[in-house]
Coordinates of C-alpha atoms in Angstrom, one line a residue:
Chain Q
X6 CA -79.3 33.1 -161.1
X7 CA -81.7 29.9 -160.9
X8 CA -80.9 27.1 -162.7
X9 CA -83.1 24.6 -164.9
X10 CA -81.0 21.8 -163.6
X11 CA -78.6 21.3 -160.7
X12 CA -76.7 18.5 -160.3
X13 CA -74.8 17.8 -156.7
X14 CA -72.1 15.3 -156.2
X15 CA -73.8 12.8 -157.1
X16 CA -72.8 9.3 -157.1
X17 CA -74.7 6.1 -158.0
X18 CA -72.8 2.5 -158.6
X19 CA -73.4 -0.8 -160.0
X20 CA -72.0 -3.7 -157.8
X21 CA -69.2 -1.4 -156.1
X22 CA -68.2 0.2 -159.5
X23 CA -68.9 3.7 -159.8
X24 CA -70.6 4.4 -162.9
X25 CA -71.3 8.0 -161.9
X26 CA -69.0 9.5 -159.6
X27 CA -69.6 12.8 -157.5
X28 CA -70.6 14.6 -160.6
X29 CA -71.7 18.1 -160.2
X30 CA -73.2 20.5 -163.1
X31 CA -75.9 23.1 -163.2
X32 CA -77.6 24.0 -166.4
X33 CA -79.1 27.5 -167.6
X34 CA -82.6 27.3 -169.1
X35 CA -82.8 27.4 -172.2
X36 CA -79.3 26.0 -172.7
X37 CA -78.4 23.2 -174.4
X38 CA -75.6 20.9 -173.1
X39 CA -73.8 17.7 -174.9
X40 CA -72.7 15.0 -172.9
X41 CA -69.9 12.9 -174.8
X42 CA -67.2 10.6 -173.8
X43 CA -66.4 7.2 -174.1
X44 CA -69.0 3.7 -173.9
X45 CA -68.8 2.9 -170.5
X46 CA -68.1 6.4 -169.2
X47 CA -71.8 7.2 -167.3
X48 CA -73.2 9.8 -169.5
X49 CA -76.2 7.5 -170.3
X50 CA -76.1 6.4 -166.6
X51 CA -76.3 10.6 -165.4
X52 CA -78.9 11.1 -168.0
X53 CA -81.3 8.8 -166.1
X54 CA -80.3 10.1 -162.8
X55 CA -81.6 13.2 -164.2
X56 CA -84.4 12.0 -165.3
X57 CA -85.4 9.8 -162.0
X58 CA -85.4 6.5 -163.4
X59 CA -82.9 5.3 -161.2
X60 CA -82.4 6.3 -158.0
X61 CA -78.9 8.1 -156.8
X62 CA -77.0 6.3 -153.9
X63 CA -76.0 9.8 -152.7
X64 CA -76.2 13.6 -154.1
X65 CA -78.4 15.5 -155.1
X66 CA -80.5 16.5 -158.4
X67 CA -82.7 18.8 -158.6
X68 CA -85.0 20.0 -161.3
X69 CA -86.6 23.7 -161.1
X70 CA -85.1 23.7 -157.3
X71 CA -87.3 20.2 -157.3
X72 CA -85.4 17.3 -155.6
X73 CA -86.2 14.2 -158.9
X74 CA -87.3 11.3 -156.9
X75 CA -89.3 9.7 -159.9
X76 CA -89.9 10.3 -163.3
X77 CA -91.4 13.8 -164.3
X78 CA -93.8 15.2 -166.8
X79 CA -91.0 18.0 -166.9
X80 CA -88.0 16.2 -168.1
X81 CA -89.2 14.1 -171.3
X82 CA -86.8 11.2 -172.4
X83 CA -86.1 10.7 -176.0
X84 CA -84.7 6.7 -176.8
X85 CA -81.7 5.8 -179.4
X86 CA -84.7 2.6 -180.1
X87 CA -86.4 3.6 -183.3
X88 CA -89.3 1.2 -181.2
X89 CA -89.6 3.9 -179.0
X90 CA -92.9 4.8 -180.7
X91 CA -96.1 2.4 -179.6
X92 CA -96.4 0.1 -182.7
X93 CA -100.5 0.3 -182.3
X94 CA -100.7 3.8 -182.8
X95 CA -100.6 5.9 -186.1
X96 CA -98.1 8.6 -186.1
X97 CA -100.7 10.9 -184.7
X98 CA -102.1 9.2 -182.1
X99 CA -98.7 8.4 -180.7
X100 CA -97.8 12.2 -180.7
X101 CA -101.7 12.8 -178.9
X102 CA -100.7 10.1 -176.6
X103 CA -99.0 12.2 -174.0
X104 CA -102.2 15.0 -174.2
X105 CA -104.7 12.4 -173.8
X106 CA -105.2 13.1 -169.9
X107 CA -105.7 16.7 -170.7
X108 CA -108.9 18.1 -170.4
X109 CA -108.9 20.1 -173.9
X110 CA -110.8 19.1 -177.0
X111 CA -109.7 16.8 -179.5
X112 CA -109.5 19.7 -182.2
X113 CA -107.0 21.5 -179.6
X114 CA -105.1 18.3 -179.4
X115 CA -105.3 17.6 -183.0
X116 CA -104.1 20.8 -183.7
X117 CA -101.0 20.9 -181.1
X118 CA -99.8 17.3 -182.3
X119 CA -100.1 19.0 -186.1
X120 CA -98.0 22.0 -184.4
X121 CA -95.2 19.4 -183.7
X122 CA -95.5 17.0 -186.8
X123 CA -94.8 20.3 -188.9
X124 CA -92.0 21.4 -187.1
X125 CA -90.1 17.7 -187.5
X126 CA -91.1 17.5 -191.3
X127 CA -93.8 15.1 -191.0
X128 CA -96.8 16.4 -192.7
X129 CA -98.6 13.5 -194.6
X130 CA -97.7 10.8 -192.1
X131 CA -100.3 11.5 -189.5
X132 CA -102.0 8.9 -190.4
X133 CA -98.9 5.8 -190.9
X134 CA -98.2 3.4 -188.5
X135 CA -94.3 3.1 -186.9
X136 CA -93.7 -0.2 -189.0
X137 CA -94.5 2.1 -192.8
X138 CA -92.0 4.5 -191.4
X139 CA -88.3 4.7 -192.2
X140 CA -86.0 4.5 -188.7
X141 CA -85.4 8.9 -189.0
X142 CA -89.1 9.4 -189.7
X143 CA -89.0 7.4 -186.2
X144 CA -87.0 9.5 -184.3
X145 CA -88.4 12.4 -185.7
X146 CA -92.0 11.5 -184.6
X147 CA -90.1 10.8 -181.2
X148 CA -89.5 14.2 -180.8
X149 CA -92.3 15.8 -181.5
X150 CA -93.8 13.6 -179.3
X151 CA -91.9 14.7 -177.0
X152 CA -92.4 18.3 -177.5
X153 CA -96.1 18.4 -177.5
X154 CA -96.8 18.7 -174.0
X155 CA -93.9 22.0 -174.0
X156 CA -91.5 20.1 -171.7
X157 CA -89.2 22.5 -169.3
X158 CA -86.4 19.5 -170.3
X159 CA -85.6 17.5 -173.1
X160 CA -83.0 14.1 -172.3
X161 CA -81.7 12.7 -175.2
X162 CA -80.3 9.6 -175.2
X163 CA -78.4 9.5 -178.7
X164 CA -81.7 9.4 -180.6
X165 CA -79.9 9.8 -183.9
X166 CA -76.9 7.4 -183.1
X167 CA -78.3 5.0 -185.2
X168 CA -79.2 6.7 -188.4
X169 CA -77.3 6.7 -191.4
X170 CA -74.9 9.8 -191.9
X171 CA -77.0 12.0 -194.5
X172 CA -80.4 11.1 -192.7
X173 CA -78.3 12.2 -189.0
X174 CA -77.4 15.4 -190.9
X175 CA -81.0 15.9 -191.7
X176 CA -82.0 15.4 -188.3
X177 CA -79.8 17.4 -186.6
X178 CA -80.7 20.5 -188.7
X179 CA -84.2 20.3 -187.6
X180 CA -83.4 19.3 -184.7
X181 CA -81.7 22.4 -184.0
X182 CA -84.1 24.7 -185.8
X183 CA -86.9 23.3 -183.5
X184 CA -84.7 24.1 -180.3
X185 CA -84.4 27.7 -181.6
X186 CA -88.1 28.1 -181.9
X187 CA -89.2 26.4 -178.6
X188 CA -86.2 27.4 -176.6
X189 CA -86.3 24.2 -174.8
X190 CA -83.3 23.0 -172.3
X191 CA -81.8 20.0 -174.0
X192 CA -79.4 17.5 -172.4
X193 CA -78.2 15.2 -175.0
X194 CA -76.3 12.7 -174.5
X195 CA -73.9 11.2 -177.5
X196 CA -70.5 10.1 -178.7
X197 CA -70.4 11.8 -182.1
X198 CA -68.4 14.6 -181.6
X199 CA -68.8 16.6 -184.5
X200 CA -72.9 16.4 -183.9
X201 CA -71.5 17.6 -179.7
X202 CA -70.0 20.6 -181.8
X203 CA -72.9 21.5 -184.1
X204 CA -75.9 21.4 -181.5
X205 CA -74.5 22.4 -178.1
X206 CA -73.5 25.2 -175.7
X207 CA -71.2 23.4 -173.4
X208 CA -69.7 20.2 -174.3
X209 CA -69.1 18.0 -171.0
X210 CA -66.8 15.7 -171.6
X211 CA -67.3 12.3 -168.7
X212 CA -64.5 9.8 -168.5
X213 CA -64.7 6.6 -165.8
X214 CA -67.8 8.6 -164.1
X215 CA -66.7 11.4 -163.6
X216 CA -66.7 15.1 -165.4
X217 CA -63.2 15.1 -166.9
X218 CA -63.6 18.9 -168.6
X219 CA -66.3 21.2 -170.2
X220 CA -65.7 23.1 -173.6
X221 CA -67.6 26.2 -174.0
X222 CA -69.0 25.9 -177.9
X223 CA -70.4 29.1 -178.4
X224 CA -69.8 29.2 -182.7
X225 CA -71.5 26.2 -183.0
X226 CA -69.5 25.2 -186.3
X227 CA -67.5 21.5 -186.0
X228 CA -64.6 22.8 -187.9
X229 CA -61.2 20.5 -187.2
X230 CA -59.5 21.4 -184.9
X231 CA -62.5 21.9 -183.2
X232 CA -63.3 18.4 -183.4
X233 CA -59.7 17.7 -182.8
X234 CA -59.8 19.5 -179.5
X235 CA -62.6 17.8 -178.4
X236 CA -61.4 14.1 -179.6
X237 CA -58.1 14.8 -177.3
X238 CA -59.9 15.6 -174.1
X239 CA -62.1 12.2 -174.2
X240 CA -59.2 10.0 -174.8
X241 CA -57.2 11.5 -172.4
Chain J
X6 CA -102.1 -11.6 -203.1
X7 CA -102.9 -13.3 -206.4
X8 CA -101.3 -16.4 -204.7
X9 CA -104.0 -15.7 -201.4
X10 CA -106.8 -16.0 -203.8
X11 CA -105.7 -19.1 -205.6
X12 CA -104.8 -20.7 -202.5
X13 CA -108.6 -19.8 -200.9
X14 CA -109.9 -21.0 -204.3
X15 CA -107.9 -24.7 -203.8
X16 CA -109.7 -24.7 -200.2
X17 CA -113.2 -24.9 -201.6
X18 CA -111.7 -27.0 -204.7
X19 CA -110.6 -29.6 -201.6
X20 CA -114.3 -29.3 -199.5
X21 CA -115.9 -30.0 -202.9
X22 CA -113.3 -33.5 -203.9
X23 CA -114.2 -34.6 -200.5
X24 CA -117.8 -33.9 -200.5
X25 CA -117.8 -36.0 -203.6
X26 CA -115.9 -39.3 -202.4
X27 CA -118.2 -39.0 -199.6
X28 CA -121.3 -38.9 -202.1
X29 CA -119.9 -41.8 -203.9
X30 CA -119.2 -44.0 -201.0
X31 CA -122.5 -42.7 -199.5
X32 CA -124.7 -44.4 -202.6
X33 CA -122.1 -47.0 -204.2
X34 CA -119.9 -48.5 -201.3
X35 CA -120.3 -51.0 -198.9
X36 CA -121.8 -49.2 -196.4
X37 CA -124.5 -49.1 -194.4
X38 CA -126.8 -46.0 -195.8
X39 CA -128.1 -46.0 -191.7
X40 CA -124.8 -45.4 -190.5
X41 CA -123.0 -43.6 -193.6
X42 CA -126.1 -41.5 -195.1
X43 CA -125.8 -39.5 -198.4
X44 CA -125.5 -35.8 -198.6
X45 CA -129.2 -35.3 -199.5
X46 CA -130.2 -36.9 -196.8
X47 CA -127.6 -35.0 -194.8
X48 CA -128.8 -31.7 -195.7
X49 CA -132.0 -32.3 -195.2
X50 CA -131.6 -33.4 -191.9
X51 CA -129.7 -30.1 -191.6
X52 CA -132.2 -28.4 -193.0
X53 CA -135.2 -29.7 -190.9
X54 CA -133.1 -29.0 -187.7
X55 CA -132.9 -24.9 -188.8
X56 CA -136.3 -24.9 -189.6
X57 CA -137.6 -26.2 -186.4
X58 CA -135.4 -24.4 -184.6
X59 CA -134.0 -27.1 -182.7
X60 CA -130.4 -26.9 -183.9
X61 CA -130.2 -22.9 -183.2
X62 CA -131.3 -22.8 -180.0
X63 CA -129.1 -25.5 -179.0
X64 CA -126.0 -23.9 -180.5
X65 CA -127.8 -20.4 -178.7
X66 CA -127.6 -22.6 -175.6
X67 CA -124.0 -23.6 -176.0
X68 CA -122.6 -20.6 -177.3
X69 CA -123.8 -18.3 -174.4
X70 CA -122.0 -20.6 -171.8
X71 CA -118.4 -19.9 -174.0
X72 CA -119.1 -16.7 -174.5
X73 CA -119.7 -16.0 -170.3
X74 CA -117.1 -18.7 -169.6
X75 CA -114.4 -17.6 -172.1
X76 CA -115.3 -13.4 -171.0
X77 CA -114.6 -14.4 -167.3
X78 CA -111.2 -16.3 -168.1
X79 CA -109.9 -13.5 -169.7
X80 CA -111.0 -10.8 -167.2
X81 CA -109.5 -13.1 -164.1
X82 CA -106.3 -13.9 -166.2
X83 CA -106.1 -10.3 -167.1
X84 CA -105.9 -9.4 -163.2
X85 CA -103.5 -12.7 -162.1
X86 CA -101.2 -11.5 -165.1
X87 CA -101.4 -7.7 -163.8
X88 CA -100.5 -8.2 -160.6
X89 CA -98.0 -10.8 -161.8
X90 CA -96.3 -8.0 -163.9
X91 CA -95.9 -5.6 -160.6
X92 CA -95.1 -8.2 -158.0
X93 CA -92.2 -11.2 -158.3
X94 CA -94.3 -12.7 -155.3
X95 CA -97.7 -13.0 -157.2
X96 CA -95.7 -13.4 -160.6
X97 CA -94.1 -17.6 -159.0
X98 CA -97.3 -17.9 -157.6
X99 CA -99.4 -17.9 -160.8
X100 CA -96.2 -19.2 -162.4
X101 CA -97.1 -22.3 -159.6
X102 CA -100.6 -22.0 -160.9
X103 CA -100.2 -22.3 -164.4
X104 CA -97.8 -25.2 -163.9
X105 CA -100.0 -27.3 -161.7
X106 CA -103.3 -26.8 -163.5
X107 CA -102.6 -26.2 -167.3
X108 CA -101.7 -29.8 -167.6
X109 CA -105.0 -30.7 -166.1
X110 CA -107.5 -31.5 -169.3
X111 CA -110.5 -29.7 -168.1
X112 CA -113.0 -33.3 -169.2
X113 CA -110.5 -35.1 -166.2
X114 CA -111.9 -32.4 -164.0
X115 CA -115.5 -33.6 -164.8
X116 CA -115.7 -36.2 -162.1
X117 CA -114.5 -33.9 -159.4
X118 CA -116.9 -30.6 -160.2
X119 CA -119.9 -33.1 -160.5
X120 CA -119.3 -34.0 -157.0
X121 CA -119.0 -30.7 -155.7
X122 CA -121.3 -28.7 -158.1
X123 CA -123.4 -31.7 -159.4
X124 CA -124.7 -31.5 -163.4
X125 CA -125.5 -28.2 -163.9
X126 CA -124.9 -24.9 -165.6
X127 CA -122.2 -24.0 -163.0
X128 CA -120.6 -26.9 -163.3
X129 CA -120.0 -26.6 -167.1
X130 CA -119.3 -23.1 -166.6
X131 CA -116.2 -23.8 -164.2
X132 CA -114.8 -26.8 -166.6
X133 CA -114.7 -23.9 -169.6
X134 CA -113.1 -21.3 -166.9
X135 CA -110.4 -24.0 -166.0
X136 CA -110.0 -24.7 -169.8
X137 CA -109.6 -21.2 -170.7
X138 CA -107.6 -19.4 -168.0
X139 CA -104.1 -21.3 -167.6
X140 CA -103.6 -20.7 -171.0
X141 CA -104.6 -17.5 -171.7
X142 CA -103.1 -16.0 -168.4
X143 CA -100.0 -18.3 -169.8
X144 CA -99.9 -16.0 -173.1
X145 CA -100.7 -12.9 -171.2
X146 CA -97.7 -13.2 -169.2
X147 CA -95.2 -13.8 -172.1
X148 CA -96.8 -11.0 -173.9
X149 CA -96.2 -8.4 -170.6
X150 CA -93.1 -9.7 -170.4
X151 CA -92.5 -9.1 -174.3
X152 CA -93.1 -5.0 -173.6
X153 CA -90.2 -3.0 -174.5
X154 CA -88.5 -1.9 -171.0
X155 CA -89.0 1.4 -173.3
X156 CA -92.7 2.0 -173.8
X157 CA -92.7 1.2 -169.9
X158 CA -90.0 4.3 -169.4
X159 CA -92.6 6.2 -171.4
X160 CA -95.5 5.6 -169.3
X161 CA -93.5 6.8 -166.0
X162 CA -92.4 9.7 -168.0
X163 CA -96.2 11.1 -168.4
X164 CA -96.3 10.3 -164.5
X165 CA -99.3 7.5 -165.6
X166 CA -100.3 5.6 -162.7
X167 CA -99.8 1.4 -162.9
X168 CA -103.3 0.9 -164.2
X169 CA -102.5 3.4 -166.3
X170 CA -99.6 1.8 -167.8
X171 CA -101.2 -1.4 -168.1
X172 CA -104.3 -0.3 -169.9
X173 CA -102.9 2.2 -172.3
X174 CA -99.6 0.6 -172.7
X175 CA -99.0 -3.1 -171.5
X176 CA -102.8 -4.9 -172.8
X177 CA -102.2 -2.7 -176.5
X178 CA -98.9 -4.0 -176.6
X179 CA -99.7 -7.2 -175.6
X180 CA -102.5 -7.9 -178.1
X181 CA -100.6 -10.0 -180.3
X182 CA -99.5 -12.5 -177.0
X183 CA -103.8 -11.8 -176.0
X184 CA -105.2 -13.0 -179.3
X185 CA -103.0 -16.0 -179.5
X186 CA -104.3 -17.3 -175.8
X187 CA -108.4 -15.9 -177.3
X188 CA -107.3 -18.5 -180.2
X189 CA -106.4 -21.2 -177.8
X190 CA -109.2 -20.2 -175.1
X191 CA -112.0 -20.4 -177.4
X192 CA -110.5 -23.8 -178.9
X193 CA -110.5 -25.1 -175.3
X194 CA -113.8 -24.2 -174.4
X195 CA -115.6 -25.1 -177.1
X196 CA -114.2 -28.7 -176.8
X197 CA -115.1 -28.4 -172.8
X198 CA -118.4 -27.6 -173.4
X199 CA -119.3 -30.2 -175.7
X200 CA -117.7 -33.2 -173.8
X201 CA -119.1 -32.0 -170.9
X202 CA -122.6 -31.6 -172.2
X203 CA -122.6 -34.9 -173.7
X204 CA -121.7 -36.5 -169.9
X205 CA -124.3 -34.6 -168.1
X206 CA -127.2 -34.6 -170.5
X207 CA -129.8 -31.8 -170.7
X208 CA -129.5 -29.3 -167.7
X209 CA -132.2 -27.2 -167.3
X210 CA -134.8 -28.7 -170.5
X211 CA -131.6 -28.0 -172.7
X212 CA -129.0 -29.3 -173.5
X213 CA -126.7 -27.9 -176.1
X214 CA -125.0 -29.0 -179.3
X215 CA -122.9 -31.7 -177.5
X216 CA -126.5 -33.2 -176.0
X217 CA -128.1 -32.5 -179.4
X218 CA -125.6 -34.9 -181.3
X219 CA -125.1 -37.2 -178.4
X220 CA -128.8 -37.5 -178.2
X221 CA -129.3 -38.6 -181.8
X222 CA -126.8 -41.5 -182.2
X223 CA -128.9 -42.5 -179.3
X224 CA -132.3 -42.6 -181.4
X225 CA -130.0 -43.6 -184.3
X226 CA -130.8 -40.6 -185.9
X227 CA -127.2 -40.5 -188.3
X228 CA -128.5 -37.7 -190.5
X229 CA -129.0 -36.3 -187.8
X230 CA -125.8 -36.2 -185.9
X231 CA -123.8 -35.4 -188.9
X232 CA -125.9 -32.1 -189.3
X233 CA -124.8 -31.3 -185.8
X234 CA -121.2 -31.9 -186.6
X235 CA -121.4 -29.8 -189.9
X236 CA -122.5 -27.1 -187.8
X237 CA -119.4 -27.8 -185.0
X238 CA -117.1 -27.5 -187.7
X239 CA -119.0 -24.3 -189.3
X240 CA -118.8 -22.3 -186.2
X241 CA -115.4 -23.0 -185.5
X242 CA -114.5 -21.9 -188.8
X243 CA -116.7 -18.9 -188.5
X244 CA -115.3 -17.6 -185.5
X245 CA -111.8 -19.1 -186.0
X246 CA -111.6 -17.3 -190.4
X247 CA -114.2 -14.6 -189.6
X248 CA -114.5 -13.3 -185.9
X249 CA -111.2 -13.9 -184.8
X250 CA -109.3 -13.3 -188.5
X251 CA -111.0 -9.6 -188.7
X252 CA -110.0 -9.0 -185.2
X253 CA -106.6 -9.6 -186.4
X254 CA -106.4 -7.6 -189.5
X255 CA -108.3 -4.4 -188.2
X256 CA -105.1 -4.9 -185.1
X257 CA -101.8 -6.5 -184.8
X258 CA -101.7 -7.3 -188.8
X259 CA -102.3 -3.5 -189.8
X260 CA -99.8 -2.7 -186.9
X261 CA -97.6 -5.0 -188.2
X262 CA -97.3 -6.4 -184.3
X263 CA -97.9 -10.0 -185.2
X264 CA -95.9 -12.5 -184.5

C-alpha cells in the first residue's frame, strides 16, 4: 500500500512551545481527510508542514515517498483570505496564472481554466476582476485555480470559514461534487464540525499539537449525534 | 458621474475667470504692459515660438533628458528595492540610502556635480537620477512590503523562481505604491531639469525650456517667457491628467487596487 501522504513524528515549535507535537498520519490517495480541533491546536500549523512552508524541527513528511523540503507544484494551498486571488487579474487570468509556464497554446489553456470555472459555477465571470466579485465567488475561483494544473494534493486552509451559512452550504456542495469528479486527495483543515462530517473520510481530531483521535466518517451525513460525537472528542 | 462632469466643467469655468482678470489688469491696471503683457500679445508670442519651432525643440530637448533620467531611476530603484525585498542586509542599507539622500534637494547638488561633471548633459542627467530615485525606490519598498504574505505563498507554490515572484507577482501588485513614486518622480525631475538648465545655460547649442525662458527675461522678451511658462504648466497637466491618469484607469482604478 503506498501512500499519497506520510507523515512521521513530526514535531515543529514556536519559542519552546510545541505547536505540533510527534504527529504521525498517512493518507490514501484519493482520500479526503478533515482536520478539526480547537484555535490554537496546530492543525493550520501541520497543514504547512505538509505543504513545506515551514520547515519541521524534526520528523518526517513525505509526499509520493518525496521527503517536502519546499513548497511543491504537487500540494496546492487554498487560503481562508478571500484576497487570495491577485487583484490585477480578471477571474480568468488568475485561474491561467498557474499554466502560464506551460508550453501549451493559449486555446488549451483557455479551455482548461473554462474546465475549472464550470465545475465551481462560474460561467460569465471570466472576464470580472476579484473586487466585482462577492467573498464565495472568491473562494470559488480559488479553487479552481487551484485545480487547473490537476494537483496530486489539495491543502485547505478553512477556505469557506468565512462565508455566510447558506453561501458555505453552497460551497461545500460543489465542493464535494468537484472532489468526486477529479478524485483529488484533499486535506482540509477547519473547525466547523458539521462541514468535518459532510466532506470527509476520516476526521482527525488535534488537541495541544498533538492527534487526540480519528473518526472514521464513511456515511458522510452530519446527523446529531454525529456531530455530538465529534464535539465531545475536541473538548475533551 | 454627473457630479465628475460638472466639477471638470467648473475647472475651465475657473481658467476662463482668471484669464479674464488677467486681461483686464493686462490693458486697464497699473502695470507695466513690458512686464505684464496682454493675452494677445501672449499668444502670439506663443504662437510665433511653435511656428519657428523654437519652443518644440526646446521642450524635445528637455523632455528626452526626463524621459532617460526618470527610465533609469526607475530601472535602478526597481533592482535596490528587489534585492531589498530578499535580503534584510541590502533592505537597512537602501533604508540608509534613502534616509541620507532623499532629503538632499537635487538643485543643492548642483554645485557639487558641476565640479565633478562640469555643465553638461551628464551632469543634468545625474541631478534628475538623484531627484527621481530616493523617492521612487522609497514607494517601491512600501508597496513590496504591502504584498499579501499570501500572493507570496502562491508564487512558492507554483515553484516560481525569485525573479519570478517579483515580476509576475510583487511589481503587479505593487503598481499602485509604483505609480505614486512615477507621480512624484516625474514632478521631481521636471523641476531638476529646469533649475538646472537655467544655471548652466545652453549645453551643446541647446538649451531646453528652463534656458529658453531664462534666456528671454534676459532680452526682456516678457511675451516671451510667459509662453514658455504656459507650455510648463501644459505639459505637466498633460502628462500629470492625460499620460499618467490613463495609466491609472486602464490599471489599479479598473482593479480597484488604488489607494
Amino acid at each position: 500500500m503506498t501512500y499519497m501522504v506520510e507523515i512521521e513524528n513530526l514535531v515543529k515549535s514556536y519559542g519552546g512551545l510545541a505547536a505540533v507535537d510527534d504527529v504521525s498520519l498517512k493518507v490514501m490517495k484519493g482520500e479526503f481527510i478533515c482536520i478539526v480541533g480547537p484555535s490554537g491546536c496546530g492543525k493550520t500549523t501541520l497543514l504547512n508542514l505538509i505543504g513545506g512552508f515551514i520547515t519541521r524541527d524534526s520528523g518526517e513528511v513525505k509526499i509520493n515517498g518525496k521527503s517536502v523540503e519546499k513548497p511543491r507544484k504537487e500540494a496546492i494551498m487554498v487560503f481562508q483570505d478571500f484576497e487570495q486571488l491577485f487583484s490585477w487579474k480578471t477571474l480568468e487570468s488568475n485561474v491561467i496564472f498557474p499554466l502560464v509556464d506551460l508550453k501549451i497554446s493559449k486555446e488549451e489553456k483557455k479551455k482548461r481554466a473554462s474546465t475549472y470555472i464550470s465545475m465551481m459555477k462560474l460561467d460569465g465571470f471570466e472576464n470580472y476582476y476579484p473586487k466585482e466579485l462577492s467573498g464565495g465567488m472568491k473562494q470559488r475561483g480559488a479553487i479552481a485555480r487551484a485545480l487547473v494544473t490537476n494537483p496530486e494534493i489539495l491543502l485547505m486552509d478553512e477556505p469557506f470559514g468565512s462565508l455566510d451559512a447558506q453561501t458555505k452550504q453552497e460551497l461545500q456542495n460543489s465542493f464535494r461534487e468537484v472532489w468526486q469528479k477529479t478524485g483529488t486527495t484533499v486535506i482540509f483543515v477547519t473547525h466547523d464540525v458539521r462541514e468535518a462530517l459532510l466532506l470527509a473520510d476520516r476526521i482527525v481530531v488535534m488537541n495541544k499539537g498533538k492527534i487526540s483521535r480519528i473518526f472514521e466518517n464513511p456515511d458522510k451525513m452530519p446527523t446529531d449525534i454525529r456531530v455530538r460525537e465529534v464535539t465531545d472528542a475536541i473538548l475533551l | 458621474m454627473k457630479s465628475k462632469i460638472k466639477k471638470e466643467h467648473l475647472k475651465f469655468i475657473w481658467i476662463f475667470v482668471l484669464l479674464a482678470v488677467w486681461e483686464l489688469t493686462a490693458r486697464f491696471g497699473p502695470v507695466n504692459p513690458i512686464s505684464f503683457p496682454s493675452l494677445a500679445v501672449i499668444a502670439s508670442a506663443l504662437w510665433e515660438s511653435v511656428i519657428t519651432g523654437d519652443i518644440i525643440s526646446q521642450i524635445w530637448f528637455s523632455m528626452g533628458f526626463i524621459l532617460t533620467g526618470l527610465l533609469t531611476a526607475i530601472i535602478l530603484s526597481l533592482v535596490l528595492a528587489s534585492i531589498s525585498t530578499f535580503s534584510e542586509l541590502m533592505d537597512s542599507f537602501t533604508d540608509t540610502l534613502v534616509s541620507v539622500f532623499h532629503p538632499l534637494p537635487g538643485i543643492a547638488m548642483l554645485p557639487l556635480i558641476i565640479l565633478w561633471f562640469g555643465t553638461g548633459s551628464k551632469a543634468i542627467f545625474i541631478i534628475i537620477i538623484h531627484s527621481v530615485i530616493w523617492p521612487m525606490l522609497l514607494n517601491l519598498k512600501s508597496g513590496f512590503k504591502s504584498v499579501p504574505e499570501i500572493y507570496r505563498k502562491i508564487g512558492q507554490n507554483y515553484e516560481h523562481s525569485m525573479a519570478g515572484i517579483l515580476f509576475k507577482i510583487f511589481i503587479p501588485a505593487s503598481l499602485p505604491f509604483g505609480l505614486a513614486g512615477i507621480k512624484i518622480g516625474w514632478a521631481r525631475a521636471w523641476r531638476a531639469v529646469i533649475s538646472a538648465e537655467m544655471v548652466f545655460g545652453a549645453t551643446g547649442g541647446k538649451g531646453g525650456i528652463g534656458w529658453y525662458i531664462f534666456n528671454k527675461r534676459v532680452f526682456m522678451d516678457t511675451p516671451g517667457l510667459f509662453a514658455g511658462l504656459i507650455v510648463i504648466i501644459g505639459i505637466g497637466i498633460l502628462v500629470e491628467d492625460l499620460v499618467i491618469g490613463k495609466i491609472e484607469n486602464s490599471t489599479v482604478k479598473k482593479w480597484g487596487t488604488s489607494q
